[in-house]
Amino acid sequence: MQKYREIGLKLTPQRLAILEYLDGNTSHPSAEDIYREVKKRFPTMSFATVYNTLEVLRKRGNLLELTIDPERKRYDPNTSPHHHLICLRCKKIVDVHVDYRIDLPQKERESFEVFGNHIEFYGICNNCKQKGGVMNGSV
Amino acid sequence: MQKYREIGLKLTPQRLAILEYLDGNTSHPSAEDIYREVKKRFPTMSFATVYNTLEVLRKRGNLLELTIDPERKRYDPNTSPHHHLICLRCKKIVDVHVDYRIDLPQKERESFEVFGNHIEFYGICNNCKQKGGVMNGSV
DNA sequence: TACTAAATTAGAATAATTCTAAAAAACGTT
DNA sequence: AACGTTTTTTAGAATTATTCTAATTTAGTA
């Protein structure tokens, strides 16, 4: 999120607020997280603005849309290659900054143009584990 | 899907139809794909039955719920560890049967109980590539 | 064959996301 | 500083995937 150097983008206060909220944010917020936060400063803020802005940032390559949480999309302003660890209970997501080198077999590389990969580690975070509960298929 | 040995499950014709459709299926169908197909044989079939059955199978460990396609959940009757390659355009998903061994750093293993991992490779399949179109952030 | 718990059904409800059309605002140009 | 054009914001409606509900039906057992 190169601070405020948003060449080619109209810099509105709402967008700035979203950018500031995202800048350095490692909580992998959902659209609603962002909406709730920014709405504090701009009470008329609408969901459409959040989604529009996120889409614009994604198209510019400044934001990753994560498909890890089965309930909602999560967003990551850190666009450098990295992986994620998610808690199956509370859906907390943390970064995994390790450069695993992973190659695809020739067969798949022939039938796809592969752009990259992303590893999703899954488990239960300490916080949820201490809260207890059964550990069957229901997680 | 151990054929018809559904101990502890009431074996209804609708469930059998779903099981048969899933058996050996590597297309990673969505709930709607399953619904559409099974409805041919059982025109009164409802979505609730599909979702209920999928949930029962998942809880029994006979089905994986994939969170890869940003638009809908996809299901995989192959529960042995493997990975996936998805086309960002048409959302086709293919299996990747390679055993990468991937370890998490100590730091993360301390704050989570990690059950496993899953690699998502992403790109554009040949079919979509030949159809052309721009290759910007919009995919 | 009868019982009972579990499954199916149609449709309503919910939740995330997208769309719409009108009003407002950014930014380059006067 | 005001103007004009194009983009953005807004409130709310619309859409889509998924879940829930309550009544009816059915599988599996006694």
Short mmCIF file of C-alpha atoms (C1' of nucleotides) in Angstrom, two decimals:
data_model
loop_
_atom_site.label_atom_id
_atom_site.label_comp_id
_atom_site.label_asym_id
_atom_site.label_seq_id
_atom_site.Cartn_x
_atom_site.Cartn_y
_atom_site.Cartn_z
CA MET A 1 0.00 0.00 0.00
CA GLN A 2 2.52 2.59 -1.07
CA LYS A 3 1.24 5.35 1.10
CA TYR A 4 -1.04 7.71 -0.74
CA ARG A 5 0.76 7.23 -4.07
CA GLU A 6 -2.38 6.03 -5.70
CA ILE A 7 -1.58 7.02 -9.27
CA GLY A 8 -4.58 6.70 -11.46
CA LEU A 9 -7.01 6.41 -8.59
CA LYS A 10 -9.27 9.08 -7.31
CA LEU A 11 -8.25 9.52 -3.73
CA THR A 12 -11.42 9.90 -1.69
CA PRO A 13 -11.46 10.11 2.09
CA GLN A 14 -13.29 6.79 2.24
CA ARG A 15 -10.62 5.12 0.17
CA LEU A 16 -7.90 6.63 2.29
CA ALA A 17 -9.57 5.30 5.41
CA ILE A 18 -9.74 1.84 3.89
CA LEU A 19 -6.12 2.05 2.79
CA GLU A 20 -5.03 3.15 6.22
CA TYR A 21 -6.94 0.36 7.86
CA LEU A 22 -5.37 -2.18 5.53
CA ASP A 23 -1.84 -0.80 5.69
CA GLY A 24 0.26 -3.31 7.57
CA ASN A 25 -2.84 -5.13 8.76
CA THR A 26 -2.11 -8.83 9.25
CA SER A 27 -5.52 -9.82 10.58
CA HIS A 28 -6.84 -10.84 7.15
CA PRO A 29 -10.07 -8.91 7.60
CA SER A 30 -13.33 -9.66 5.88
CA ALA A 31 -15.26 -7.01 3.97
CA GLU A 32 -17.47 -6.63 6.99
CA ASP A 33 -14.52 -6.14 9.34
CA ILE A 34 -13.37 -3.32 7.10
CA TYR A 35 -16.83 -1.86 6.80
CA ARG A 36 -17.39 -1.85 10.55
CA GLU A 37 -14.07 -0.18 11.22
CA VAL A 38 -14.23 2.49 8.53
CA LYS A 39 -17.85 3.23 9.31
CA LYS A 40 -16.70 4.62 12.64
CA ARG A 41 -15.05 7.49 10.81
CA PHE A 42 -17.56 7.70 7.95
CA PRO A 43 -20.96 6.78 9.28
CA THR A 44 -22.53 7.02 5.81
CA MET A 45 -20.08 4.53 4.39
CA SER A 46 -21.79 1.83 2.39
CA PHE A 47 -20.83 -1.76 1.72
CA ALA A 48 -20.66 -1.03 -1.97
CA THR A 49 -17.77 1.36 -1.35
CA VAL A 50 -15.87 -1.27 0.57
CA TYR A 51 -16.36 -3.90 -2.10
CA ASN A 52 -15.62 -1.45 -4.90
CA THR A 53 -12.41 -0.30 -3.32
CA LEU A 54 -11.26 -3.82 -2.55
CA GLU A 55 -11.90 -4.80 -6.14
CA VAL A 56 -9.96 -1.83 -7.46
CA LEU A 57 -7.03 -2.63 -5.20
CA ARG A 58 -7.10 -6.28 -6.20
CA LYS A 59 -7.10 -5.40 -9.90
CA ARG A 60 -4.09 -3.16 -9.32
CA GLY A 61 -2.31 -6.03 -7.61
CA ASN A 62 -2.24 -4.33 -4.23
CA LEU A 63 -4.45 -6.75 -2.41
CA LEU A 64 -5.02 -10.48 -2.26
CA GLU A 65 -8.45 -11.98 -2.00
CA LEU A 66 -8.14 -15.09 0.13
CA THR A 67 -10.39 -18.10 -0.35
CA ILE A 68 -9.59 -19.96 2.84
CA ASP A 69 -12.39 -19.12 5.20
CA PRO A 70 -15.42 -21.08 4.03
CA GLU A 71 -17.79 -18.42 5.26
CA ARG A 72 -16.48 -15.26 3.68
CA LYS A 73 -13.72 -13.76 1.61
CA ARG A 74 -10.75 -12.45 3.54
CA TYR A 75 -8.33 -9.80 2.34
CA ASP A 76 -4.58 -9.50 2.65
CA PRO A 77 -2.69 -6.30 1.84
CA ASN A 78 0.57 -8.24 1.86
CA THR A 79 0.94 -9.28 -1.75
CA SER A 80 4.36 -10.86 -1.48
CA PRO A 81 4.28 -14.66 -1.79
CA HIS A 82 3.46 -16.33 1.48
CA HIS A 83 1.15 -18.92 2.96
CA HIS A 84 -1.48 -19.15 5.66
CA LEU A 85 -2.49 -21.07 8.74
CA ILE A 86 -6.16 -21.01 9.66
CA CYS A 87 -7.99 -22.04 12.81
CA LEU A 88 -10.91 -24.24 11.82
CA ARG A 89 -12.86 -23.04 14.84
CA CYS A 90 -12.51 -19.26 15.05
CA LYS A 91 -11.19 -18.73 11.50
CA LYS A 92 -8.20 -16.77 12.70
CA ILE A 93 -5.62 -16.61 9.92
CA VAL A 94 -1.90 -16.10 10.44
CA ASP A 95 0.85 -15.65 7.90
CA VAL A 96 3.46 -18.29 7.15
CA HIS A 97 6.52 -16.68 5.64
CA VAL A 98 8.42 -19.65 4.41
CA ASP A 99 9.54 -20.18 0.86
CA TYR A 100 8.71 -23.80 0.17
CA ARG A 101 9.66 -24.64 -3.36
CA ILE A 102 6.94 -26.65 -4.87
CA ASP A 103 6.86 -27.91 -8.41
CA LEU A 104 3.99 -29.33 -10.34
CA PRO A 105 4.37 -32.55 -12.32
CA GLN A 106 4.89 -32.15 -16.04
CA LYS A 107 1.45 -33.55 -16.75
CA GLU A 108 -0.36 -30.70 -15.03
CA ARG A 109 2.02 -28.08 -16.35
CA GLU A 110 1.04 -29.17 -19.83
CA SER A 111 -2.64 -28.66 -19.37
CA PHE A 112 -2.51 -25.43 -17.37
CA GLU A 113 -0.55 -22.24 -17.33
CA VAL A 114 0.26 -22.15 -13.64
CA PHE A 115 0.76 -18.75 -12.04
CA GLY A 116 1.56 -19.79 -8.51
CA ASN A 117 0.50 -21.68 -5.47
CA HIS A 118 -0.64 -21.11 -1.98
CA ILE A 119 -0.49 -23.45 1.00
CA GLU A 120 -3.24 -23.52 3.53
CA PHE A 121 -2.31 -25.07 6.86
CA TYR A 122 -5.26 -25.86 9.05
CA GLY A 123 -5.71 -26.71 12.69
CA ILE A 124 -6.93 -25.31 15.96
CA CYS A 125 -5.39 -22.29 17.61
CA ASN A 126 -4.34 -22.41 21.25
CA ASN A 127 -7.03 -20.00 22.21
CA CYS A 128 -9.80 -22.24 20.85
CA LYS A 129 -8.13 -25.38 22.10
CA GLN A 130 -8.14 -24.23 25.69
CA LYS A 131 -11.78 -23.32 25.37
CA GLY A 132 -12.27 -27.01 24.71
CA GLY A 133 -15.12 -28.79 23.01
CA VAL A 134 -15.31 -31.99 21.06
CA MET A 135 -12.84 -32.66 18.28
CA ASN A 136 -14.90 -34.69 15.83
CA GLY A 137 -15.72 -33.95 12.22
CA SER A 138 -17.65 -30.92 13.36
CA VAL A 139 -14.29 -29.35 14.31
CA MET B 1 -17.28 -44.22 -0.65
CA GLN B 2 -17.17 -47.84 0.42
CA LYS B 3 -20.02 -49.01 -1.75
CA TYR B 4 -23.26 -49.20 0.14
CA ARG B 5 -21.59 -50.14 3.41
CA GLU B 6 -23.03 -47.16 5.09
CA ILE B 7 -23.06 -48.46 8.64
CA GLY B 8 -25.00 -46.21 10.89
CA LEU B 9 -26.61 -44.30 8.08
CA LYS B 10 -30.13 -44.67 6.86
CA LEU B 11 -29.75 -45.67 3.27
CA THR B 12 -32.37 -43.80 1.33
CA PRO B 13 -32.65 -43.89 -2.45
CA GLN B 14 -31.73 -40.21 -2.56
CA ARG B 15 -28.60 -40.83 -0.56
CA LEU B 16 -27.66 -43.76 -2.74
CA ALA B 17 -28.06 -41.60 -5.81
CA ILE B 18 -25.80 -38.96 -4.29
CA LEU B 19 -23.27 -41.60 -3.26
CA GLU B 20 -23.26 -43.10 -6.71
CA TYR B 21 -22.80 -39.74 -8.32
CA LEU B 22 -19.89 -38.96 -6.03
CA ASP B 23 -18.23 -42.37 -6.26
CA GLY B 24 -15.01 -41.94 -8.17
CA ASN B 25 -16.07 -38.48 -9.30
CA THR B 26 -13.04 -36.25 -9.80
CA SER B 27 -14.90 -33.21 -11.07
CA HIS B 28 -15.11 -31.60 -7.62
CA PRO B 29 -18.79 -30.81 -8.01
CA SER B 30 -20.66 -28.07 -6.21
CA ALA B 31 -23.85 -28.74 -4.27
CA GLU B 32 -25.78 -27.46 -7.24
CA ASP B 33 -23.99 -29.80 -9.65
CA ILE B 34 -25.02 -32.69 -7.44
CA TYR B 35 -28.55 -31.40 -7.06
CA ARG B 36 -29.02 -30.98 -10.80
CA GLU B 37 -27.74 -34.46 -11.54
CA VAL B 38 -29.63 -36.33 -8.84
CA LYS B 39 -32.81 -34.41 -9.54
CA LYS B 40 -32.96 -36.16 -12.88
CA ARG B 41 -33.66 -39.41 -11.08
CA PHE B 42 -35.59 -37.89 -8.17
CA PRO B 43 -37.48 -34.89 -9.41
CA THR B 44 -38.73 -34.04 -5.93
CA MET B 45 -35.20 -33.91 -4.55
CA SER B 46 -34.60 -30.79 -2.52
CA PHE B 47 -31.45 -28.80 -1.88
CA ALA B 48 -31.75 -29.53 1.80
CA THR B 49 -31.28 -33.23 1.13
CA VAL B 50 -28.14 -32.57 -0.84
CA TYR B 51 -26.66 -30.33 1.82
CA ASN B 52 -27.72 -32.67 4.63
CA THR B 53 -26.18 -35.67 2.96
CA LEU B 54 -22.96 -33.86 2.16
CA GLU B 55 -22.69 -32.74 5.75
CA VAL B 56 -23.27 -36.26 7.05
CA LEU B 57 -20.61 -37.63 4.73
CA ARG B 58 -18.19 -34.92 5.72
CA LYS B 59 -18.69 -35.59 9.41
CA ARG B 60 -18.03 -39.27 8.79
CA GLY B 61 -14.81 -38.36 7.04
CA ASN B 62 -15.96 -39.62 3.66
CA LEU B 63 -15.98 -36.31 1.89
CA LEU B 64 -13.87 -33.19 1.75
CA GLU B 65 -15.38 -29.75 1.55
CA LEU B 66 -13.06 -27.66 -0.60
CA THR B 67 -12.68 -23.93 -0.09
CA ILE B 68 -10.88 -23.09 -3.30
CA ASP B 69 -13.55 -21.78 -5.60
CA PRO B 70 -14.41 -18.29 -4.38
CA GLU B 71 -17.99 -18.63 -5.57
CA ARG B 72 -19.15 -21.87 -3.99
CA LYS B 73 -18.10 -24.84 -1.99
CA ARG B 74 -16.83 -27.79 -3.93
CA TYR B 75 -16.83 -31.40 -2.78
CA ASP B 76 -14.29 -34.15 -3.15
CA PRO B 77 -15.06 -37.80 -2.38
CA ASN B 78 -11.35 -38.59 -2.46
CA THR B 79 -10.30 -38.09 1.14
CA SER B 80 -6.73 -39.27 0.81
CA PRO B 81 -4.23 -36.43 1.11
CA HIS B 82 -3.73 -34.62 -2.15
CA HIS B 83 -3.70 -31.13 -3.59
CA HIS B 84 -5.52 -29.15 -6.26
CA LEU B 85 -5.00 -27.02 -9.31
CA ILE B 86 -7.77 -24.57 -10.19
CA CYS B 87 -8.46 -22.56 -13.30
CA LEU B 88 -9.08 -18.98 -12.27
CA ARG B 89 -11.38 -18.50 -15.26
CA CYS B 90 -13.70 -21.51 -15.44
CA LYS B 91 -13.03 -22.82 -11.91
CA LYS B 92 -12.18 -26.28 -13.16
CA ILE B 93 -10.34 -28.16 -10.43
CA VAL B 94 -7.98 -31.06 -11.02
CA ASP B 95 -6.21 -33.28 -8.51
CA VAL B 96 -2.51 -33.11 -7.82
CA HIS B 97 -1.32 -36.40 -6.37
CA VAL B 98 2.11 -35.50 -5.18
CA ASP B 99 3.35 -35.91 -1.65
CA TYR B 100 5.20 -32.69 -0.96
CA ARG B 101 6.51 -32.75 2.53
CA ILE B 102 5.94 -29.44 4.09
CA ASP B 103 6.80 -28.47 7.62
CA LEU B 104 5.68 -25.50 9.59
CA PRO B 105 8.18 -23.41 11.54
CA GLN B 106 8.36 -24.08 15.26
CA LYS B 107 6.79 -20.72 15.98
CA GLU B 108 3.50 -21.57 14.35
CA ARG B 109 3.48 -25.10 15.65
CA GLU B 110 3.60 -23.66 19.13
CA SER B 111 0.51 -21.54 18.74
CA PHE B 112 -1.60 -23.99 16.75
CA GLU B 113 -2.33 -27.66 16.71
CA VAL B 114 -1.86 -28.27 13.01
CA PHE B 115 -3.83 -31.09 11.41
CA GLY B 116 -2.61 -30.85 7.87
CA ASN B 117 -2.16 -28.72 4.82
CA HIS B 118 -3.45 -28.33 1.37
CA ILE B 119 -1.80 -26.71 -1.62
CA GLU B 120 -3.81 -24.76 -4.13
CA PHE B 121 -2.11 -24.22 -7.47
CA TYR B 122 -3.79 -21.64 -9.62
CA GLY B 123 -3.62 -20.69 -13.25
CA ILE B 124 -5.53 -20.86 -16.50
CA CYS B 125 -6.45 -24.11 -18.16
CA ASN B 126 -5.65 -24.70 -21.81
CA ASN B 127 -9.29 -24.63 -22.71
CA CYS B 128 -9.77 -21.12 -21.30
CA LYS B 129 -6.44 -19.92 -22.61
CA GLN B 130 -7.28 -20.71 -26.19
CA LYS B 131 -10.56 -18.92 -25.81
CA GLY B 132 -8.40 -15.89 -25.19
CA GLY B 133 -9.25 -12.67 -23.43
CA VAL B 134 -7.14 -10.22 -21.52
CA MET B 135 -4.88 -11.44 -18.78
CA ASN B 136 -4.98 -8.59 -16.29
CA GLY B 137 -6.09 -8.57 -12.68
CA SER B 138 -9.55 -9.48 -13.80
CA VAL B 139 -8.22 -12.90 -14.80
"C1'" DT C 1 -47.10 -55.18 10.46
"C1'" DA C 2 -46.26 -51.44 13.61
"C1'" DC C 3 -43.04 -48.13 15.79
"C1'" DT C 4 -39.91 -44.68 16.10
"C1'" DA C 5 -36.19 -42.14 15.06
"C1'" DA C 6 -34.28 -40.09 11.19
"C1'" DA C 7 -34.70 -38.30 6.46
"C1'" DT C 8 -37.11 -35.74 2.84
"C1'" DT C 9 -39.60 -32.00 1.20
"C1'" DA C 10 -41.07 -27.15 -0.27
"C1'" DG C 11 -40.40 -23.11 0.85
"C1'" DA C 12 -38.97 -19.47 3.93
"C1'" DA C 13 -34.92 -17.36 6.08
"C1'" DT C 14 -30.27 -15.85 6.30
"C1'" DA C 15 -25.87 -14.03 4.95
"C1'" DA C 16 -22.39 -12.59 1.74
"C1'" DT C 17 -21.87 -10.15 -2.22
"C1'" DT C 18 -23.29 -7.55 -6.34
"C1'" DC C 19 -26.09 -4.30 -8.70
"C1'" DT C 20 -28.63 0.15 -9.53
"C1'" DA C 21 -29.61 4.77 -10.32
"C1'" DA C 22 -29.26 9.17 -8.37
"C1'" DA C 23 -26.45 12.48 -5.80
"C1'" DA C 24 -21.85 13.96 -4.57
"C1'" DA C 25 -17.07 14.72 -5.13
"C1'" DA C 26 -12.26 14.53 -7.26
"C1'" DC C 27 -9.28 16.48 -10.31
"C1'" DG C 28 -7.76 18.59 -14.65
"C1'" DT C 29 -8.72 22.70 -17.09
"C1'" DT C 30 -9.96 27.27 -17.39
"C1'" DA D 1 -11.60 29.94 -7.54
"C1'" DA D 2 -15.34 28.08 -10.55
"C1'" DC D 3 -16.47 24.58 -14.36
"C1'" DG D 4 -17.14 20.32 -16.42
"C1'" DT D 5 -16.47 15.66 -16.90
"C1'" DT D 6 -15.82 11.43 -15.17
"C1'" DT D 7 -15.57 8.61 -11.25
"C1'" DT D 8 -17.13 7.53 -6.70
"C1'" DT D 9 -20.39 7.20 -3.04
"C1'" DT D 10 -24.66 6.08 -1.29
"C1'" DA D 11 -29.00 3.58 0.26
"C1'" DG D 12 -31.30 0.14 -0.77
"C1'" DA D 13 -32.83 -3.49 -3.76
"C1'" DA D 14 -31.36 -7.80 -6.00
"C1'" DT D 15 -28.92 -11.96 -6.34
"C1'" DT D 16 -26.81 -16.21 -4.93
"C1'" DA D 17 -25.21 -19.85 -1.92
"C1'" DT D 18 -26.43 -21.99 2.03
"C1'" DT D 19 -29.18 -23.02 6.19
"C1'" DC D 20 -33.39 -23.55 8.63
"C1'" DT D 21 -38.29 -25.02 9.53
"C1'" DA D 22 -42.13 -27.70 10.33
"C1'" DA D 23 -44.89 -31.08 8.31
"C1'" DT D 24 -44.80 -35.47 5.96
"C1'" DT D 25 -42.67 -39.68 4.68
"C1'" DT D 26 -39.68 -43.53 5.15
"C1'" DA D 27 -35.88 -46.92 6.70
"C1'" DG D 28 -34.79 -50.15 9.69
"C1'" DT D 29 -36.03 -52.63 13.61
"C1'" DA D 30 -39.00 -54.93 16.97
#
